[in-house]
Amino acid sequence: MRSKRLFAALAVATALVTAACGSSGNDNKGVNADGSVDLSQVTLHLGDQKGQALQALLEVSGEAKDLPYKVEWSTFTAGPPMLEAINAGSIDFGGVGDAPPVFAAAAKSQIKIAGVYDSGAAGSAVVVPKDSAIKDPKDLRGKKIAVTKGSSAHYHLLSVLTKAGLTFADIEPQYLQPADALAALSTGRVDAWTVWDPYVAQAELSGNRVLVDGNGYVKPDSFWVVGSKTLGNKANAAAVRDLLGRIQRAHTWITGHREDWAKQSSAITGVPYDVTLLAVNRANFTDHPLDDATITAEQQVADAFSDAKLIPGKVKITDFIDTRFNDRFTS
């Protein structure tokens, strides 16, 4: 019963994009005749995931107070549908792992990676039932493995298989959203599940075990992605800059208030306290520039998917990077 309650708490509805309309429709809204900006004329349409809980983070940390612009929120099950919404202009901004921008770029989506933070590798994992005979990644050969297509877990799984001398042809991938994947693992319809926190924490507390986490397999960066058209508006871009600063300060706050965050965010998101605390205690929240090392690592993600023929053709990641906000890290 507890597992079902956790499942219900973590199951996220389909994106509420019909209720939102991105800010990209008017390239001049909020920009005064003299070139200055009026942020009171800006509305940023923001995407969120329960695993990220960005809205809760801004509220609990106090960074949602006194916003000079308006915000509207939409909730998504994972990164790929969020980036589809950004490309469609339904939302302006959202946070994802390393793989969704690659799949969006391969689809020639109108997106830009505008910010990044180290979210920690321990919160990404391949989980199996506690009594599973799978003891080593090589044991995944021939197994049914649940994963969300185009998600950071997709790349983690690819990395695990590659390091074990396996390919996607050696397994039976089951492309499922997290809620469906949890149900499949719980009922034995899949042998393993590759996912991210808080779903990893949920799986562990439901009696499953971690086969491998992300350490040694992935560079644990998460990205803030913005619509290209949104950034084409000077006022919107100024609001995005302000938002990135608030997120960075919120990350600093959460680092020193992990237990407090777990209690308060649990009340907001519905994700149980013990699940949230386990996830947050092993997470990082370290903002850093979109530097050459970060861009090179993301290009490696793109190349890995391309080489595995999991995306069409090659992707040049620099075409989907906007480094204008890197100056936030200069002294």
CSV table of C-alpha atoms in Angstrom, one decimal:
chain,number,residue,atom,x,y,z
A,1,MET,CA,0.0,0.0,0.0
A,2,ARG,CA,2.8,2.4,0.9
A,3,SER,CA,4.3,1.7,-2.6
A,4,LYS,CA,1.0,2.7,-4.2
A,5,ARG,CA,0.9,5.9,-2.2
A,6,LEU,CA,4.4,6.7,-3.3
A,7,PHE,CA,3.5,5.9,-6.8
A,8,ALA,CA,0.5,8.2,-6.6
A,9,ALA,CA,2.6,11.0,-5.1
A,10,LEU,CA,5.3,10.8,-7.8
A,11,ALA,CA,3.0,10.3,-10.8
A,12,VAL,CA,3.0,13.6,-12.7
A,13,ALA,CA,0.3,14.7,-15.0
A,14,THR,CA,0.7,15.3,-18.6
A,15,ALA,CA,2.2,18.8,-19.3
A,16,LEU,CA,-0.3,21.5,-18.7
A,17,VAL,CA,0.8,23.3,-21.8
A,18,THR,CA,-2.7,24.1,-23.0
A,19,ALA,CA,-3.0,26.5,-20.0
A,20,ALA,CA,0.2,28.4,-20.9
A,21,CYS,CA,1.4,30.3,-23.9
A,22,GLY,CA,5.1,31.1,-24.1
A,23,SER,CA,6.5,34.6,-24.2
A,24,SER,CA,8.0,34.4,-27.6
A,25,GLY,CA,5.0,35.8,-29.6
A,26,ASN,CA,6.1,39.5,-29.3
A,27,ASP,CA,9.7,40.3,-29.9
A,28,ASN,CA,9.4,43.8,-28.5
A,29,LYS,CA,7.1,43.4,-25.5
A,30,GLY,CA,8.6,44.8,-22.4
A,31,VAL,CA,11.3,46.7,-24.4
A,32,ASN,CA,10.9,50.5,-24.1
A,33,ALA,CA,11.6,52.9,-27.0
A,34,ASP,CA,15.0,53.9,-25.5
A,35,GLY,CA,16.1,50.2,-25.4
A,36,SER,CA,15.5,49.8,-21.6
A,37,VAL,CA,13.3,47.0,-20.4
A,38,ASP,CA,10.2,46.9,-18.3
A,39,LEU,CA,10.1,43.5,-16.5
A,40,SER,CA,6.6,44.2,-15.3
A,41,GLN,CA,5.5,43.6,-18.8
A,42,VAL,CA,7.1,40.1,-18.9
A,43,THR,CA,5.5,36.8,-18.2
A,44,LEU,CA,7.8,33.8,-18.1
A,45,HIS,CA,6.1,30.4,-18.6
A,46,LEU,CA,8.2,27.9,-16.7
A,47,GLY,CA,8.3,24.2,-16.9
A,48,ASP,CA,8.9,22.0,-13.8
A,49,GLN,CA,9.3,18.3,-13.0
A,50,LYS,CA,8.5,16.7,-9.7
A,51,GLY,CA,12.1,15.4,-9.6
A,52,GLN,CA,13.4,18.9,-9.8
A,53,ALA,CA,10.7,20.8,-7.9
A,54,LEU,CA,11.9,24.1,-9.1
A,55,GLN,CA,8.7,25.9,-8.1
A,56,ALA,CA,8.9,24.5,-4.6
A,57,LEU,CA,12.6,25.4,-4.4
A,58,LEU,CA,12.1,29.0,-5.3
A,59,GLU,CA,9.2,29.3,-2.9
A,60,VAL,CA,10.8,27.6,0.1
A,61,SER,CA,14.2,29.4,-0.3
A,62,GLY,CA,12.4,32.7,-0.5
A,63,GLU,CA,13.6,33.4,-4.0
A,64,ALA,CA,10.1,33.6,-5.4
A,65,LYS,CA,9.4,36.8,-3.4
A,66,ASP,CA,9.3,40.2,-5.1
A,67,LEU,CA,9.6,38.9,-8.7
A,68,PRO,CA,9.8,41.9,-11.0
A,69,TYR,CA,8.0,39.8,-13.7
A,70,LYS,CA,5.1,37.4,-13.7
A,71,VAL,CA,5.5,33.6,-13.9
A,72,GLU,CA,3.2,30.8,-14.8
A,73,TRP,CA,4.0,27.1,-14.3
A,74,SER,CA,3.4,23.9,-16.2
A,75,THR,CA,4.3,20.4,-14.9
A,76,PHE,CA,5.9,17.6,-17.0
A,77,THR,CA,6.7,14.0,-16.5
A,78,ALA,CA,10.2,14.3,-17.8
A,79,GLY,CA,12.6,16.4,-19.8
A,80,PRO,CA,11.7,15.4,-23.4
A,81,PRO,CA,8.1,16.6,-23.3
A,82,MET,CA,9.2,19.8,-21.6
A,83,LEU,CA,11.6,20.6,-24.5
A,84,GLU,CA,8.9,19.8,-27.0
A,85,ALA,CA,6.8,22.4,-25.2
A,86,ILE,CA,9.7,24.9,-25.4
A,87,ASN,CA,10.2,24.3,-29.1
A,88,ALA,CA,6.4,24.8,-29.6
A,89,GLY,CA,6.5,28.1,-27.7
A,90,SER,CA,4.1,26.9,-25.0
A,91,ILE,CA,6.7,27.5,-22.3
A,92,ASP,CA,9.9,29.5,-22.2
A,93,PHE,CA,12.2,27.8,-19.7
A,94,GLY,CA,12.8,24.5,-18.0
A,95,GLY,CA,15.4,22.2,-16.4
A,96,VAL,CA,16.5,18.9,-17.9
A,97,GLY,CA,19.3,16.4,-17.8
A,98,ASP,CA,22.0,15.8,-20.4
A,99,ALA,CA,20.1,13.8,-23.0
A,100,PRO,CA,16.9,15.8,-23.7
A,101,PRO,CA,18.8,18.7,-25.3
A,102,VAL,CA,20.5,16.2,-27.6
A,103,PHE,CA,17.3,14.7,-28.8
A,104,ALA,CA,15.8,18.1,-29.2
A,105,ALA,CA,18.8,19.3,-31.2
A,106,ALA,CA,18.5,16.2,-33.4
A,107,ALA,CA,14.9,17.2,-34.1
A,108,LYS,CA,16.2,20.8,-34.9
A,109,SER,CA,14.2,22.3,-32.1
A,110,GLN,CA,14.3,26.0,-31.4
A,111,ILE,CA,16.1,25.7,-28.0
A,112,LYS,CA,19.2,27.0,-26.3
A,113,ILE,CA,21.0,25.7,-23.3
A,114,ALA,CA,21.5,28.8,-21.2
A,115,GLY,CA,22.6,27.5,-17.8
A,116,VAL,CA,24.0,24.5,-16.0
A,117,TYR,CA,24.6,23.0,-12.6
A,118,ASP,CA,26.2,19.9,-11.2
A,119,SER,CA,23.3,17.9,-9.8
A,120,GLY,CA,25.3,14.9,-8.6
A,121,ALA,CA,25.8,11.4,-10.1
A,122,ALA,CA,24.5,9.3,-7.2
A,123,GLY,CA,20.9,10.3,-7.9
A,124,SER,CA,20.9,8.5,-11.3
A,125,ALA,CA,20.8,4.7,-11.1
A,126,VAL,CA,19.9,1.4,-12.6
A,127,VAL,CA,17.6,-0.3,-10.1
A,128,VAL,CA,16.6,-4.0,-9.9
A,129,PRO,CA,14.4,-6.0,-7.5
A,130,LYS,CA,16.2,-6.8,-4.2
A,131,ASP,CA,16.3,-10.5,-4.9
A,132,SER,CA,17.2,-10.1,-8.6
A,133,ALA,CA,19.9,-12.4,-10.1
A,134,ILE,CA,21.3,-9.3,-11.8
A,135,LYS,CA,24.5,-8.6,-9.9
A,136,ASP,CA,26.7,-7.0,-12.5
A,137,PRO,CA,25.9,-4.7,-15.5
A,138,LYS,CA,27.0,-7.6,-17.8
A,139,ASP,CA,24.0,-9.5,-16.4
A,140,LEU,CA,21.7,-7.0,-18.2
A,141,ARG,CA,22.1,-8.9,-21.5
A,142,GLY,CA,18.8,-10.1,-22.7
A,143,LYS,CA,16.9,-8.3,-20.0
A,144,LYS,CA,13.9,-6.0,-20.2
A,145,ILE,CA,14.9,-2.6,-19.0
A,146,ALA,CA,12.6,0.3,-18.4
A,147,VAL,CA,13.8,3.8,-19.3
A,148,THR,CA,12.3,7.1,-20.5
A,149,LYS,CA,13.3,7.7,-24.1
A,150,GLY,CA,15.5,10.8,-24.5
A,151,SER,CA,15.9,11.3,-20.8
A,152,SER,CA,19.2,11.5,-18.8
A,153,ALA,CA,18.5,8.0,-17.7
A,154,HIS,CA,18.6,7.0,-21.4
A,155,TYR,CA,22.2,8.2,-21.6
A,156,HIS,CA,23.1,6.6,-18.3
A,157,LEU,CA,21.8,3.3,-19.6
A,158,LEU,CA,23.7,3.7,-22.8
A,159,SER,CA,26.9,4.4,-20.8
A,160,VAL,CA,26.4,1.4,-18.5
A,161,LEU,CA,25.8,-0.9,-21.5
A,162,THR,CA,28.8,0.4,-23.4
A,163,LYS,CA,31.2,0.0,-20.4
A,164,ALA,CA,29.9,-3.6,-20.0
A,165,GLY,CA,30.6,-4.4,-23.6
A,166,LEU,CA,26.9,-4.4,-24.5
A,167,THR,CA,24.6,-2.4,-26.9
A,168,PHE,CA,20.9,-1.6,-27.0
A,169,ALA,CA,20.6,-4.6,-29.4
A,170,ASP,CA,21.6,-6.8,-26.4
A,171,ILE,CA,18.7,-5.8,-24.3
A,172,GLU,CA,15.0,-5.2,-24.6
A,173,PRO,CA,14.4,-1.5,-23.9
A,174,GLN,CA,11.0,-0.7,-22.6
A,175,TYR,CA,10.4,3.0,-23.2
A,176,LEU,CA,8.2,4.1,-20.3
A,177,GLN,CA,7.5,7.2,-18.3
A,178,PRO,CA,8.6,7.0,-14.6
A,179,ALA,CA,5.2,6.1,-13.2
A,180,ASP,CA,4.6,3.4,-15.7
A,181,ALA,CA,8.1,2.1,-15.2
A,182,LEU,CA,7.7,1.8,-11.5
A,183,ALA,CA,4.6,-0.2,-11.9
A,184,ALA,CA,6.3,-2.5,-14.4
A,185,LEU,CA,9.3,-3.1,-12.1
A,186,SER,CA,7.0,-3.7,-9.1
A,187,THR,CA,5.0,-6.3,-11.0
A,188,GLY,CA,7.9,-8.0,-12.7
A,189,ARG,CA,7.1,-6.9,-16.2
A,190,VAL,CA,10.6,-5.5,-16.5
A,191,ASP,CA,13.9,-6.7,-15.0
A,192,ALA,CA,15.5,-3.4,-14.3
A,193,TRP,CA,14.7,0.4,-14.4
A,194,THR,CA,17.1,3.2,-15.2
A,195,VAL,CA,15.9,6.5,-13.7
A,196,TRP,CA,16.8,9.6,-11.7
A,197,ASP,CA,15.9,10.9,-8.2
A,198,PRO,CA,13.5,11.1,-6.5
A,199,TYR,CA,12.3,8.0,-8.4
A,200,VAL,CA,15.6,6.1,-7.5
A,201,ALA,CA,15.0,6.9,-3.8
A,202,GLN,CA,11.3,5.8,-4.2
A,203,ALA,CA,12.4,2.5,-5.7
A,204,GLU,CA,15.0,1.9,-3.0
A,205,LEU,CA,12.5,2.7,-0.2
A,206,SER,CA,10.1,0.3,-1.9
A,207,GLY,CA,12.5,-2.6,-1.5
A,208,ASN,CA,14.6,-2.5,-4.7
A,209,ARG,CA,18.3,-2.1,-4.9
A,210,VAL,CA,20.7,0.0,-6.9
A,211,LEU,CA,22.8,-2.0,-9.4
A,212,VAL,CA,25.0,1.0,-10.3
A,213,ASP,CA,24.5,4.7,-9.9
A,214,GLY,CA,25.9,7.4,-12.2
A,215,ASN,CA,29.4,7.6,-10.7
A,216,GLY,CA,31.9,6.6,-13.4
A,217,TYR,CA,29.3,6.7,-16.1
A,218,VAL,CA,28.0,10.3,-16.5
A,219,LYS,CA,29.0,13.9,-16.0
A,220,PRO,CA,26.2,14.9,-13.6
A,221,ASP,CA,25.2,18.2,-15.2
A,222,SER,CA,21.6,19.4,-15.5
A,223,PHE,CA,20.7,22.2,-17.9
A,224,TRP,CA,18.5,25.2,-18.0
A,225,VAL,CA,17.0,25.4,-21.5
A,226,VAL,CA,15.2,28.4,-23.0
A,227,GLY,CA,13.3,28.9,-26.2
A,228,SER,CA,15.4,30.6,-28.9
A,229,LYS,CA,12.6,33.1,-29.6
A,230,THR,CA,12.3,33.8,-25.9
A,231,LEU,CA,15.9,34.9,-25.8
A,232,GLY,CA,15.4,37.0,-28.9
A,233,ASN,CA,13.4,39.4,-26.8
A,234,LYS,CA,15.6,41.7,-24.7
A,235,ALA,CA,13.1,41.9,-21.8
A,236,ASN,CA,12.6,38.2,-21.7
A,237,ALA,CA,16.3,37.6,-21.7
A,238,ALA,CA,16.7,40.0,-18.8
A,239,ALA,CA,14.0,38.1,-16.9
A,240,VAL,CA,15.8,34.8,-17.6
A,241,ARG,CA,19.0,36.3,-16.2
A,242,ASP,CA,17.2,37.3,-13.1
A,243,LEU,CA,15.7,33.9,-12.8
A,244,LEU,CA,19.0,32.1,-13.2
A,245,GLY,CA,20.4,34.2,-10.4
A,246,ARG,CA,17.5,33.3,-8.1
A,247,ILE,CA,18.0,29.6,-8.9
A,248,GLN,CA,21.7,29.9,-8.1
A,249,ARG,CA,20.9,31.5,-4.7
A,250,ALA,CA,18.3,28.9,-4.0
A,251,HIS,CA,20.8,26.2,-4.7
A,252,THR,CA,23.2,27.8,-2.2
A,253,TRP,CA,20.3,27.9,0.3
A,254,ILE,CA,19.3,24.2,-0.1
A,255,THR,CA,22.9,23.1,0.4
A,256,GLY,CA,22.8,24.3,3.9
A,257,HIS,CA,19.1,23.4,4.6
A,258,ARG,CA,18.6,19.9,3.2
A,259,GLU,CA,16.4,18.6,6.0
A,260,ASP,CA,14.4,21.8,6.1
A,261,TRP,CA,14.0,21.6,2.3
A,262,ALA,CA,12.9,17.9,2.5
A,263,LYS,CA,10.2,18.8,5.0
A,264,GLN,CA,8.8,21.9,3.3
A,265,SER,CA,9.1,20.6,-0.3
A,266,SER,CA,7.4,17.4,0.7
A,267,ALA,CA,4.3,19.3,1.8
A,268,ILE,CA,4.3,21.2,-1.5
A,269,THR,CA,5.1,18.5,-4.0
A,270,GLY,CA,3.4,15.5,-2.3
A,271,VAL,CA,6.6,13.5,-2.6
A,272,PRO,CA,7.1,11.8,0.8
A,273,TYR,CA,9.6,13.2,3.3
A,274,ASP,CA,11.8,10.1,3.5
A,275,VAL,CA,12.0,9.9,-0.3
A,276,THR,CA,12.8,13.6,-0.6
A,277,LEU,CA,15.4,13.5,2.1
A,278,LEU,CA,17.2,10.5,0.7
A,279,ALA,CA,17.3,12.2,-2.7
A,280,VAL,CA,18.4,15.6,-1.5
A,281,ASN,CA,21.1,14.2,0.8
A,282,ARG,CA,23.0,12.7,-2.1
A,283,ALA,CA,22.4,15.6,-4.6
A,284,ASN,CA,24.7,18.4,-5.6
A,285,PHE,CA,23.4,21.9,-6.4
A,286,THR,CA,26.6,23.5,-7.8
A,287,ASP,CA,26.0,26.1,-10.5
A,288,HIS,CA,28.9,26.7,-12.9
A,289,PRO,CA,29.5,28.3,-16.3
A,290,LEU,CA,28.8,26.8,-19.6
A,291,ASP,CA,32.5,26.3,-20.1
A,292,ASP,CA,34.5,24.4,-22.7
A,293,ALA,CA,34.6,21.2,-20.6
A,294,THR,CA,30.8,21.3,-20.1
A,295,ILE,CA,30.2,21.8,-23.8
A,296,THR,CA,32.7,19.1,-24.7
A,297,ALA,CA,31.0,16.6,-22.3
A,298,GLU,CA,27.6,17.4,-23.8
A,299,GLN,CA,29.0,16.9,-27.3
A,300,GLN,CA,30.2,13.5,-26.1
A,301,VAL,CA,26.6,12.6,-25.1
A,302,ALA,CA,25.4,13.7,-28.5
A,303,ASP,CA,28.1,11.6,-30.3
A,304,ALA,CA,27.3,8.5,-28.2
A,305,PHE,CA,23.6,8.6,-29.1
A,306,SER,CA,24.6,9.3,-32.8
A,307,ASP,CA,27.1,6.4,-32.9
A,308,ALA,CA,24.5,4.1,-31.3
A,309,LYS,CA,22.0,5.2,-34.0
A,310,LEU,CA,19.5,6.3,-31.3
A,311,ILE,CA,19.2,9.8,-33.0
A,312,PRO,CA,19.3,10.7,-36.7
A,313,GLY,CA,22.6,12.0,-37.9
A,314,LYS,CA,25.1,14.1,-36.0
A,315,VAL,CA,24.4,17.0,-33.6
A,316,LYS,CA,26.7,20.1,-33.2
A,317,ILE,CA,25.9,21.1,-29.6
A,318,THR,CA,27.5,24.5,-29.9
A,319,ASP,CA,24.6,25.4,-32.2
A,320,PHE,CA,22.3,25.0,-29.2
A,321,ILE,CA,24.4,26.8,-26.6
A,322,ASP,CA,24.0,30.4,-25.4
A,323,THR,CA,26.8,31.5,-23.1
A,324,ARG,CA,25.6,35.1,-22.5
A,325,PHE,CA,24.8,34.4,-18.9
A,326,ASN,CA,28.3,33.0,-18.1
A,327,ASP,CA,29.3,36.4,-16.8
A,328,ARG,CA,27.3,35.7,-13.7
A,329,PHE,CA,30.3,33.7,-12.5
A,330,THR,CA,32.9,36.4,-13.1
A,331,SER,CA,34.1,38.4,-10.0
